[in-house]
Amino acid sequence: MEASKHSKYNLKTFAKNGVKIALGTDSGIASTPLGESTLRELELLVEFGLSPKEVLIAGTANSAAALRLSDDRGTIESGKRADLVLVKGKPWKNISDFRNLEYVIIDGEIVAKGGSLTAEQGNARPDATPAGKLIDNFENADGKTASGASRLEL
């Protein structure tokens, strides 16, 4: 598939040049079911050339940084939110082990165990933190981004 070839090339080029890769899907839109599309994106990033460790960082620290939320999430540190996903396996070696969900913890409360919501799940929903405008759609009159970047045609 042509689009896949270009995506692989772009991802490798970005990563090689130090661009931080963040996880982000269109979950919930059309045929991209919530959760499953995120898990598939983890796997695709590995198939496209990132290591499982790089992909885990993309889905945690780098995603929090992209949303400008790394002051309180994205890494496990004292003073940050206690939001964790615990899985059975070694996803830093085999990213598909991330599918072996054991627990989801939000703000220190177990909200899912063994793939099912727990009775306490209603108490653990954190307040939403809105993210600012993050995406530039190349919509300036000259076809460039607000920062002056332009598309590269292959």
Short mmCIF file of N, CA and C in Angstrom, two decimals:
data_model
loop_
_atom_site.label_atom_id
_atom_site.label_comp_id
_atom_site.label_asym_id
_atom_site.label_seq_id
_atom_site.Cartn_x
_atom_site.Cartn_y
_atom_site.Cartn_z
N MET A 1 0.85 -1.18 0.00
CA MET A 1 0.00 0.00 0.00
C MET A 1 0.89 1.24 0.00
N GLU A 2 0.62 2.14 -0.90
CA GLU A 2 1.44 3.35 -1.07
C GLU A 2 1.45 4.24 0.17
N ALA A 3 0.28 4.47 0.78
CA ALA A 3 0.20 5.34 1.96
C ALA A 3 1.04 4.77 3.10
N SER A 4 1.00 3.46 3.26
CA SER A 4 1.77 2.81 4.32
C SER A 4 3.27 3.02 4.09
N LYS A 5 3.71 2.91 2.85
CA LYS A 5 5.12 3.11 2.50
C LYS A 5 5.56 4.52 2.90
N HIS A 6 4.75 5.51 2.58
CA HIS A 6 5.08 6.90 2.92
C HIS A 6 5.05 7.12 4.43
N SER A 7 4.08 6.49 5.11
CA SER A 7 4.00 6.63 6.56
C SER A 7 5.23 6.04 7.25
N LYS A 8 5.67 4.88 6.79
CA LYS A 8 6.87 4.26 7.35
C LYS A 8 8.09 5.16 7.14
N TYR A 9 8.23 5.67 5.93
CA TYR A 9 9.34 6.55 5.62
C TYR A 9 9.32 7.80 6.51
N ASN A 10 8.15 8.42 6.61
CA ASN A 10 8.03 9.62 7.43
C ASN A 10 8.35 9.35 8.89
N LEU A 11 7.81 8.27 9.44
CA LEU A 11 8.05 7.96 10.85
C LEU A 11 9.54 7.74 11.11
N LYS A 12 10.18 6.96 10.26
CA LYS A 12 11.62 6.71 10.42
C LYS A 12 12.42 7.99 10.30
N THR A 13 12.05 8.85 9.35
CA THR A 13 12.75 10.12 9.16
C THR A 13 12.58 11.03 10.37
N PHE A 14 11.35 11.13 10.86
CA PHE A 14 11.10 11.96 12.04
C PHE A 14 11.89 11.46 13.23
N ALA A 15 11.79 10.16 13.52
CA ALA A 15 12.47 9.58 14.68
C ALA A 15 13.98 9.75 14.57
N LYS A 16 14.53 9.50 13.39
CA LYS A 16 15.97 9.62 13.18
C LYS A 16 16.46 11.05 13.42
N ASN A 17 15.60 12.02 13.16
CA ASN A 17 15.98 13.42 13.31
C ASN A 17 15.53 14.03 14.63
N GLY A 18 15.16 13.19 15.58
CA GLY A 18 14.88 13.67 16.92
C GLY A 18 13.49 14.22 17.17
N VAL A 19 12.57 14.06 16.21
CA VAL A 19 11.20 14.51 16.43
C VAL A 19 10.54 13.57 17.43
N LYS A 20 9.95 14.13 18.46
CA LYS A 20 9.25 13.30 19.45
C LYS A 20 7.96 12.79 18.85
N ILE A 21 7.76 11.49 18.93
CA ILE A 21 6.57 10.84 18.41
C ILE A 21 5.59 10.66 19.57
N ALA A 22 4.33 11.05 19.35
CA ALA A 22 3.29 10.89 20.36
C ALA A 22 2.19 10.00 19.79
N LEU A 23 1.54 9.29 20.67
CA LEU A 23 0.44 8.40 20.29
C LEU A 23 -0.83 9.22 20.15
N GLY A 24 -1.60 8.95 19.13
CA GLY A 24 -2.86 9.65 18.97
C GLY A 24 -3.66 9.05 17.84
N THR A 25 -4.85 8.59 18.14
CA THR A 25 -5.68 7.98 17.11
C THR A 25 -6.95 8.78 16.92
N ASP A 26 -7.75 8.34 16.00
CA ASP A 26 -9.09 8.91 15.79
C ASP A 26 -10.12 8.02 16.48
N SER A 27 -9.79 7.55 17.67
CA SER A 27 -10.69 6.64 18.40
C SER A 27 -12.10 7.20 18.48
N GLY A 28 -13.06 6.32 18.25
CA GLY A 28 -14.45 6.69 18.37
C GLY A 28 -15.04 7.26 17.10
N ILE A 29 -14.24 7.44 16.06
CA ILE A 29 -14.74 7.98 14.80
C ILE A 29 -14.90 6.83 13.82
N ALA A 30 -16.08 6.68 13.27
CA ALA A 30 -16.39 5.67 12.26
C ALA A 30 -15.93 4.29 12.69
N SER A 31 -14.98 3.71 11.96
CA SER A 31 -14.58 2.32 12.22
C SER A 31 -13.34 2.22 13.10
N THR A 32 -13.13 3.20 13.97
CA THR A 32 -11.98 3.15 14.87
C THR A 32 -12.49 3.03 16.31
N PRO A 33 -12.74 1.81 16.76
CA PRO A 33 -13.31 1.63 18.09
C PRO A 33 -12.37 2.12 19.19
N LEU A 34 -12.97 2.71 20.23
CA LEU A 34 -12.18 3.19 21.37
C LEU A 34 -11.36 2.05 21.95
N GLY A 35 -10.13 2.32 22.26
CA GLY A 35 -9.25 1.32 22.85
C GLY A 35 -8.55 0.48 21.82
N GLU A 36 -9.29 -0.22 21.00
CA GLU A 36 -8.69 -1.11 20.00
C GLU A 36 -7.81 -0.34 19.03
N SER A 37 -8.26 0.82 18.59
CA SER A 37 -7.46 1.57 17.62
C SER A 37 -6.17 2.07 18.26
N THR A 38 -6.20 2.37 19.54
CA THR A 38 -4.98 2.80 20.23
C THR A 38 -4.01 1.63 20.34
N LEU A 39 -4.52 0.46 20.69
CA LEU A 39 -3.65 -0.72 20.77
C LEU A 39 -3.05 -1.03 19.40
N ARG A 40 -3.85 -0.91 18.36
CA ARG A 40 -3.35 -1.17 17.01
C ARG A 40 -2.30 -0.15 16.61
N GLU A 41 -2.49 1.11 17.02
CA GLU A 41 -1.49 2.12 16.70
C GLU A 41 -0.15 1.80 17.38
N LEU A 42 -0.19 1.31 18.61
CA LEU A 42 1.05 0.89 19.28
C LEU A 42 1.78 -0.14 18.42
N GLU A 43 1.02 -1.14 17.96
CA GLU A 43 1.61 -2.21 17.16
C GLU A 43 2.13 -1.69 15.82
N LEU A 44 1.38 -0.81 15.19
CA LEU A 44 1.82 -0.26 13.90
C LEU A 44 3.10 0.57 14.04
N LEU A 45 3.21 1.32 15.12
CA LEU A 45 4.44 2.10 15.32
C LEU A 45 5.65 1.19 15.41
N VAL A 46 5.49 0.02 16.04
CA VAL A 46 6.60 -0.94 16.08
C VAL A 46 6.83 -1.53 14.69
N GLU A 47 5.75 -1.90 14.00
CA GLU A 47 5.89 -2.44 12.64
C GLU A 47 6.57 -1.43 11.71
N PHE A 48 6.36 -0.16 11.95
CA PHE A 48 6.92 0.89 11.11
C PHE A 48 8.34 1.27 11.50
N GLY A 49 8.89 0.67 12.56
CA GLY A 49 10.31 0.86 12.84
C GLY A 49 10.71 1.37 14.20
N LEU A 50 9.77 1.76 15.06
CA LEU A 50 10.15 2.17 16.41
C LEU A 50 10.30 0.92 17.28
N SER A 51 11.10 1.03 18.32
CA SER A 51 11.22 -0.07 19.27
C SER A 51 10.01 -0.04 20.21
N PRO A 52 9.67 -1.18 20.83
CA PRO A 52 8.57 -1.16 21.80
C PRO A 52 8.78 -0.11 22.89
N LYS A 53 10.01 0.04 23.35
CA LYS A 53 10.29 1.05 24.39
C LYS A 53 9.98 2.46 23.86
N GLU A 54 10.38 2.77 22.64
CA GLU A 54 10.09 4.08 22.06
C GLU A 54 8.59 4.31 21.93
N VAL A 55 7.86 3.25 21.61
CA VAL A 55 6.41 3.35 21.46
C VAL A 55 5.75 3.59 22.81
N LEU A 56 6.22 2.94 23.86
CA LEU A 56 5.67 3.17 25.20
C LEU A 56 5.91 4.61 25.64
N ILE A 57 7.07 5.14 25.32
CA ILE A 57 7.36 6.54 25.64
C ILE A 57 6.47 7.47 24.81
N ALA A 58 6.22 7.10 23.56
CA ALA A 58 5.32 7.90 22.70
C ALA A 58 3.92 7.97 23.30
N GLY A 59 3.47 6.87 23.89
CA GLY A 59 2.12 6.81 24.45
C GLY A 59 1.99 7.37 25.85
N THR A 60 3.11 7.70 26.48
CA THR A 60 3.05 8.20 27.86
C THR A 60 3.67 9.60 27.93
N ALA A 61 4.96 9.67 28.13
CA ALA A 61 5.63 10.96 28.33
C ALA A 61 5.47 11.89 27.13
N ASN A 62 5.65 11.37 25.92
CA ASN A 62 5.57 12.23 24.74
C ASN A 62 4.14 12.71 24.48
N SER A 63 3.16 11.86 24.72
CA SER A 63 1.77 12.28 24.53
C SER A 63 1.38 13.34 25.55
N ALA A 64 1.80 13.16 26.79
CA ALA A 64 1.51 14.18 27.80
C ALA A 64 2.17 15.50 27.43
N ALA A 65 3.40 15.44 26.94
CA ALA A 65 4.11 16.66 26.54
C ALA A 65 3.41 17.33 25.36
N ALA A 66 2.94 16.54 24.39
CA ALA A 66 2.25 17.11 23.22
C ALA A 66 0.98 17.83 23.63
N LEU A 67 0.34 17.35 24.68
CA LEU A 67 -0.88 17.97 25.18
C LEU A 67 -0.59 19.05 26.22
N ARG A 68 0.68 19.29 26.46
CA ARG A 68 1.13 20.26 27.47
C ARG A 68 0.59 19.92 28.86
N LEU A 69 0.60 18.61 29.17
CA LEU A 69 0.10 18.13 30.45
C LEU A 69 1.16 17.36 31.23
N SER A 70 2.43 17.47 30.84
CA SER A 70 3.46 16.65 31.48
C SER A 70 3.80 17.11 32.90
N ASP A 71 3.25 18.24 33.36
CA ASP A 71 3.48 18.63 34.75
C ASP A 71 2.82 17.67 35.72
N ASP A 72 1.73 17.01 35.28
CA ASP A 72 1.04 16.13 36.23
C ASP A 72 0.77 14.72 35.70
N ARG A 73 1.25 14.39 34.50
CA ARG A 73 1.03 13.04 33.97
C ARG A 73 2.07 12.68 32.92
N GLY A 74 2.06 11.42 32.49
CA GLY A 74 2.97 10.98 31.43
C GLY A 74 4.15 10.17 31.93
N THR A 75 4.52 10.35 33.18
CA THR A 75 5.59 9.58 33.81
C THR A 75 5.18 9.27 35.25
N ILE A 76 5.82 8.28 35.82
CA ILE A 76 5.53 7.91 37.21
C ILE A 76 6.51 8.67 38.09
N GLU A 77 6.00 9.69 38.78
CA GLU A 77 6.83 10.53 39.64
C GLU A 77 6.01 11.00 40.82
N SER A 78 6.69 11.28 41.91
CA SER A 78 6.04 11.83 43.09
C SER A 78 5.36 13.15 42.72
N GLY A 79 4.12 13.33 43.14
CA GLY A 79 3.39 14.56 42.88
C GLY A 79 2.56 14.53 41.61
N LYS A 80 2.73 13.51 40.79
CA LYS A 80 1.93 13.40 39.57
C LYS A 80 0.73 12.50 39.83
N ARG A 81 -0.24 12.57 38.92
CA ARG A 81 -1.43 11.74 39.03
C ARG A 81 -1.06 10.26 39.06
N ALA A 82 -1.83 9.50 39.77
CA ALA A 82 -1.61 8.06 39.83
C ALA A 82 -2.52 7.39 38.80
N ASP A 83 -2.24 7.63 37.53
CA ASP A 83 -2.96 7.00 36.42
C ASP A 83 -2.04 5.94 35.83
N LEU A 84 -2.46 4.69 35.91
CA LEU A 84 -1.62 3.58 35.46
C LEU A 84 -2.45 2.56 34.70
N VAL A 85 -1.81 1.91 33.75
CA VAL A 85 -2.37 0.74 33.08
C VAL A 85 -1.39 -0.38 33.34
N LEU A 86 -1.85 -1.43 33.99
CA LEU A 86 -0.99 -2.57 34.31
C LEU A 86 -1.38 -3.74 33.41
N VAL A 87 -0.37 -4.33 32.79
CA VAL A 87 -0.60 -5.43 31.87
C VAL A 87 0.23 -6.64 32.27
N LYS A 88 -0.19 -7.79 31.78
CA LYS A 88 0.56 -9.01 31.99
C LYS A 88 1.50 -9.17 30.81
N GLY A 89 2.79 -9.28 31.08
CA GLY A 89 3.76 -9.44 30.01
C GLY A 89 4.85 -8.39 30.08
N LYS A 90 5.57 -8.24 28.99
CA LYS A 90 6.69 -7.30 28.90
C LYS A 90 6.52 -6.45 27.64
N PRO A 91 5.64 -5.45 27.70
CA PRO A 91 5.38 -4.66 26.49
C PRO A 91 6.60 -3.89 26.00
N TRP A 92 7.60 -3.68 26.84
CA TRP A 92 8.83 -3.02 26.39
C TRP A 92 9.65 -3.95 25.50
N LYS A 93 9.28 -5.25 25.46
CA LYS A 93 9.90 -6.20 24.54
C LYS A 93 8.94 -6.61 23.43
N ASN A 94 7.68 -6.82 23.80
CA ASN A 94 6.65 -7.22 22.84
C ASN A 94 5.44 -6.31 23.04
N ILE A 95 5.29 -5.31 22.19
CA ILE A 95 4.27 -4.29 22.38
C ILE A 95 2.86 -4.88 22.44
N SER A 96 2.63 -6.01 21.78
CA SER A 96 1.29 -6.63 21.81
C SER A 96 0.91 -7.13 23.19
N ASP A 97 1.88 -7.29 24.10
CA ASP A 97 1.55 -7.65 25.48
C ASP A 97 0.67 -6.58 26.13
N PHE A 98 0.64 -5.39 25.55
CA PHE A 98 -0.21 -4.33 26.09
C PHE A 98 -1.68 -4.71 26.01
N ARG A 99 -2.01 -5.68 25.18
CA ARG A 99 -3.39 -6.16 25.06
C ARG A 99 -3.81 -7.01 26.26
N ASN A 100 -2.85 -7.44 27.08
CA ASN A 100 -3.14 -8.30 28.23
C ASN A 100 -3.44 -7.44 29.46
N LEU A 101 -4.50 -6.69 29.39
CA LEU A 101 -4.87 -5.73 30.42
C LEU A 101 -5.24 -6.43 31.73
N GLU A 102 -4.62 -5.98 32.79
CA GLU A 102 -4.93 -6.49 34.13
C GLU A 102 -5.69 -5.44 34.95
N TYR A 103 -5.15 -4.22 35.01
CA TYR A 103 -5.76 -3.16 35.81
C TYR A 103 -5.65 -1.82 35.10
N VAL A 104 -6.66 -0.97 35.30
CA VAL A 104 -6.59 0.44 34.94
C VAL A 104 -6.82 1.21 36.24
N ILE A 105 -5.89 2.10 36.54
CA ILE A 105 -5.96 2.89 37.77
C ILE A 105 -5.99 4.36 37.38
N ILE A 106 -7.00 5.09 37.86
CA ILE A 106 -7.12 6.52 37.58
C ILE A 106 -7.14 7.24 38.91
N ASP A 107 -6.25 8.20 39.06
CA ASP A 107 -6.12 8.96 40.32
C ASP A 107 -6.01 8.03 41.53
N GLY A 108 -5.30 6.92 41.34
CA GLY A 108 -5.06 5.99 42.44
C GLY A 108 -6.19 5.02 42.71
N GLU A 109 -7.28 5.08 41.97
CA GLU A 109 -8.43 4.20 42.14
C GLU A 109 -8.48 3.17 41.03
N ILE A 110 -8.66 1.90 41.37
CA ILE A 110 -8.80 0.85 40.36
C ILE A 110 -10.17 1.02 39.71
N VAL A 111 -10.18 1.25 38.40
CA VAL A 111 -11.45 1.43 37.68
C VAL A 111 -11.74 0.25 36.75
N ALA A 112 -10.73 -0.56 36.47
CA ALA A 112 -10.95 -1.76 35.66
C ALA A 112 -10.00 -2.84 36.14
N LYS A 113 -10.52 -4.05 36.16
CA LYS A 113 -9.73 -5.22 36.58
C LYS A 113 -10.08 -6.36 35.64
N GLY A 114 -9.05 -6.96 35.03
CA GLY A 114 -9.28 -8.10 34.14
C GLY A 114 -10.18 -7.78 32.97
N GLY A 115 -10.16 -6.53 32.51
CA GLY A 115 -10.95 -6.14 31.35
C GLY A 115 -12.36 -5.68 31.65
N SER A 116 -12.74 -5.66 32.93
CA SER A 116 -14.09 -5.22 33.30
C SER A 116 -14.03 -4.03 34.24
N LEU A 117 -15.01 -3.13 34.13
CA LEU A 117 -15.08 -2.00 35.05
C LEU A 117 -15.38 -2.49 36.45
N THR A 118 -14.83 -1.82 37.43
CA THR A 118 -15.09 -2.17 38.83
C THR A 118 -16.26 -1.35 39.35
N ALA A 119 -16.80 -1.75 40.50
CA ALA A 119 -17.92 -1.03 41.10
C ALA A 119 -17.54 0.40 41.45
N GLU A 120 -16.26 0.63 41.77
CA GLU A 120 -15.81 1.96 42.18
C GLU A 120 -15.56 2.89 41.02
N GLN A 121 -15.70 2.43 39.78
CA GLN A 121 -15.28 3.22 38.63
C GLN A 121 -15.94 4.58 38.55
N GLY A 122 -17.14 4.76 39.09
CA GLY A 122 -17.79 6.06 39.03
C GLY A 122 -17.12 7.10 39.90
N ASN A 123 -16.41 6.67 40.93
CA ASN A 123 -15.76 7.60 41.86
C ASN A 123 -14.41 8.08 41.38
N ALA A 124 -13.84 7.44 40.37
CA ALA A 124 -12.45 7.72 40.01
C ALA A 124 -12.29 8.58 38.77
N ARG A 125 -13.36 9.14 38.26
CA ARG A 125 -13.23 9.94 37.04
C ARG A 125 -12.63 11.30 37.37
N PRO A 126 -11.46 11.57 36.83
CA PRO A 126 -10.82 12.86 37.12
C PRO A 126 -11.47 13.99 36.34
N ASP A 127 -11.27 15.19 36.83
CA ASP A 127 -11.74 16.35 36.08
C ASP A 127 -10.98 16.42 34.77
N ALA A 128 -11.68 16.78 33.72
CA ALA A 128 -11.04 16.91 32.41
C ALA A 128 -10.14 18.14 32.40
N THR A 129 -9.01 18.01 31.76
CA THR A 129 -8.10 19.14 31.58
C THR A 129 -8.07 19.47 30.11
N PRO A 130 -8.63 20.61 29.73
CA PRO A 130 -8.65 20.92 28.30
C PRO A 130 -7.25 21.19 27.76
N ALA A 131 -7.00 20.69 26.58
CA ALA A 131 -5.73 20.96 25.90
C ALA A 131 -5.95 22.11 24.94
N GLY A 132 -4.92 22.87 24.71
CA GLY A 132 -5.01 23.99 23.78
C GLY A 132 -4.98 23.51 22.34
N LYS A 133 -5.08 24.43 21.40
CA LYS A 133 -5.01 24.09 19.98
C LYS A 133 -3.63 23.50 19.71
N LEU A 134 -3.59 22.32 19.12
CA LEU A 134 -2.32 21.62 18.95
C LEU A 134 -1.98 21.32 17.50
N ILE A 135 -2.96 21.26 16.64
CA ILE A 135 -2.74 20.81 15.28
C ILE A 135 -2.79 21.99 14.33
N ASP A 136 -1.87 22.04 13.40
CA ASP A 136 -1.87 23.06 12.36
C ASP A 136 -2.18 22.37 11.05
N ASN A 137 -3.21 22.78 10.39
CA ASN A 137 -3.69 22.10 9.20
C ASN A 137 -3.16 22.66 7.89
N PHE A 138 -2.06 23.41 7.92
CA PHE A 138 -1.52 24.00 6.70
C PHE A 138 -2.57 24.88 6.02
N GLU A 139 -3.31 25.62 6.83
CA GLU A 139 -4.44 26.37 6.29
C GLU A 139 -4.12 27.83 5.99
N ASN A 140 -2.89 28.27 6.15
CA ASN A 140 -2.57 29.65 5.77
C ASN A 140 -2.75 29.81 4.27
N ALA A 141 -2.93 31.02 3.84
CA ALA A 141 -3.17 31.30 2.41
C ALA A 141 -2.06 30.74 1.52
N ASP A 142 -0.83 30.71 2.04
CA ASP A 142 0.29 30.19 1.26
C ASP A 142 0.47 28.68 1.39
N GLY A 143 -0.45 28.01 2.12
CA GLY A 143 -0.38 26.57 2.28
C GLY A 143 0.60 26.11 3.34
N LYS A 144 1.14 27.04 4.12
CA LYS A 144 2.10 26.69 5.16
C LYS A 144 1.43 26.72 6.53
N THR A 145 2.12 26.15 7.52
CA THR A 145 1.63 26.18 8.89
C THR A 145 1.88 27.55 9.50
N ALA A 146 1.34 27.77 10.68
CA ALA A 146 1.55 29.03 11.38
C ALA A 146 3.03 29.27 11.66
N SER A 147 3.81 28.19 11.79
CA SER A 147 5.25 28.33 12.07
C SER A 147 6.08 28.39 10.79
N GLY A 148 5.42 28.34 9.63
CA GLY A 148 6.15 28.46 8.36
C GLY A 148 6.53 27.15 7.72
N ALA A 149 6.14 26.01 8.30
CA ALA A 149 6.47 24.72 7.71
C ALA A 149 5.61 24.49 6.47
N SER A 150 6.16 23.73 5.54
CA SER A 150 5.39 23.37 4.35
C SER A 150 5.47 21.88 4.10
N ARG A 151 4.55 21.39 3.30
CA ARG A 151 4.52 19.97 2.99
C ARG A 151 5.68 19.58 2.10
N LEU A 152 6.10 18.33 2.22
CA LEU A 152 7.13 17.77 1.35
C LEU A 152 6.47 16.72 0.49
N GLU A 153 6.51 16.89 -0.78
CA GLU A 153 5.93 15.91 -1.70
C GLU A 153 7.00 14.90 -2.07
N LEU A 154 6.68 13.63 -1.94
CA LEU A 154 7.64 12.55 -2.27
C LEU A 154 7.41 12.09 -3.68
#
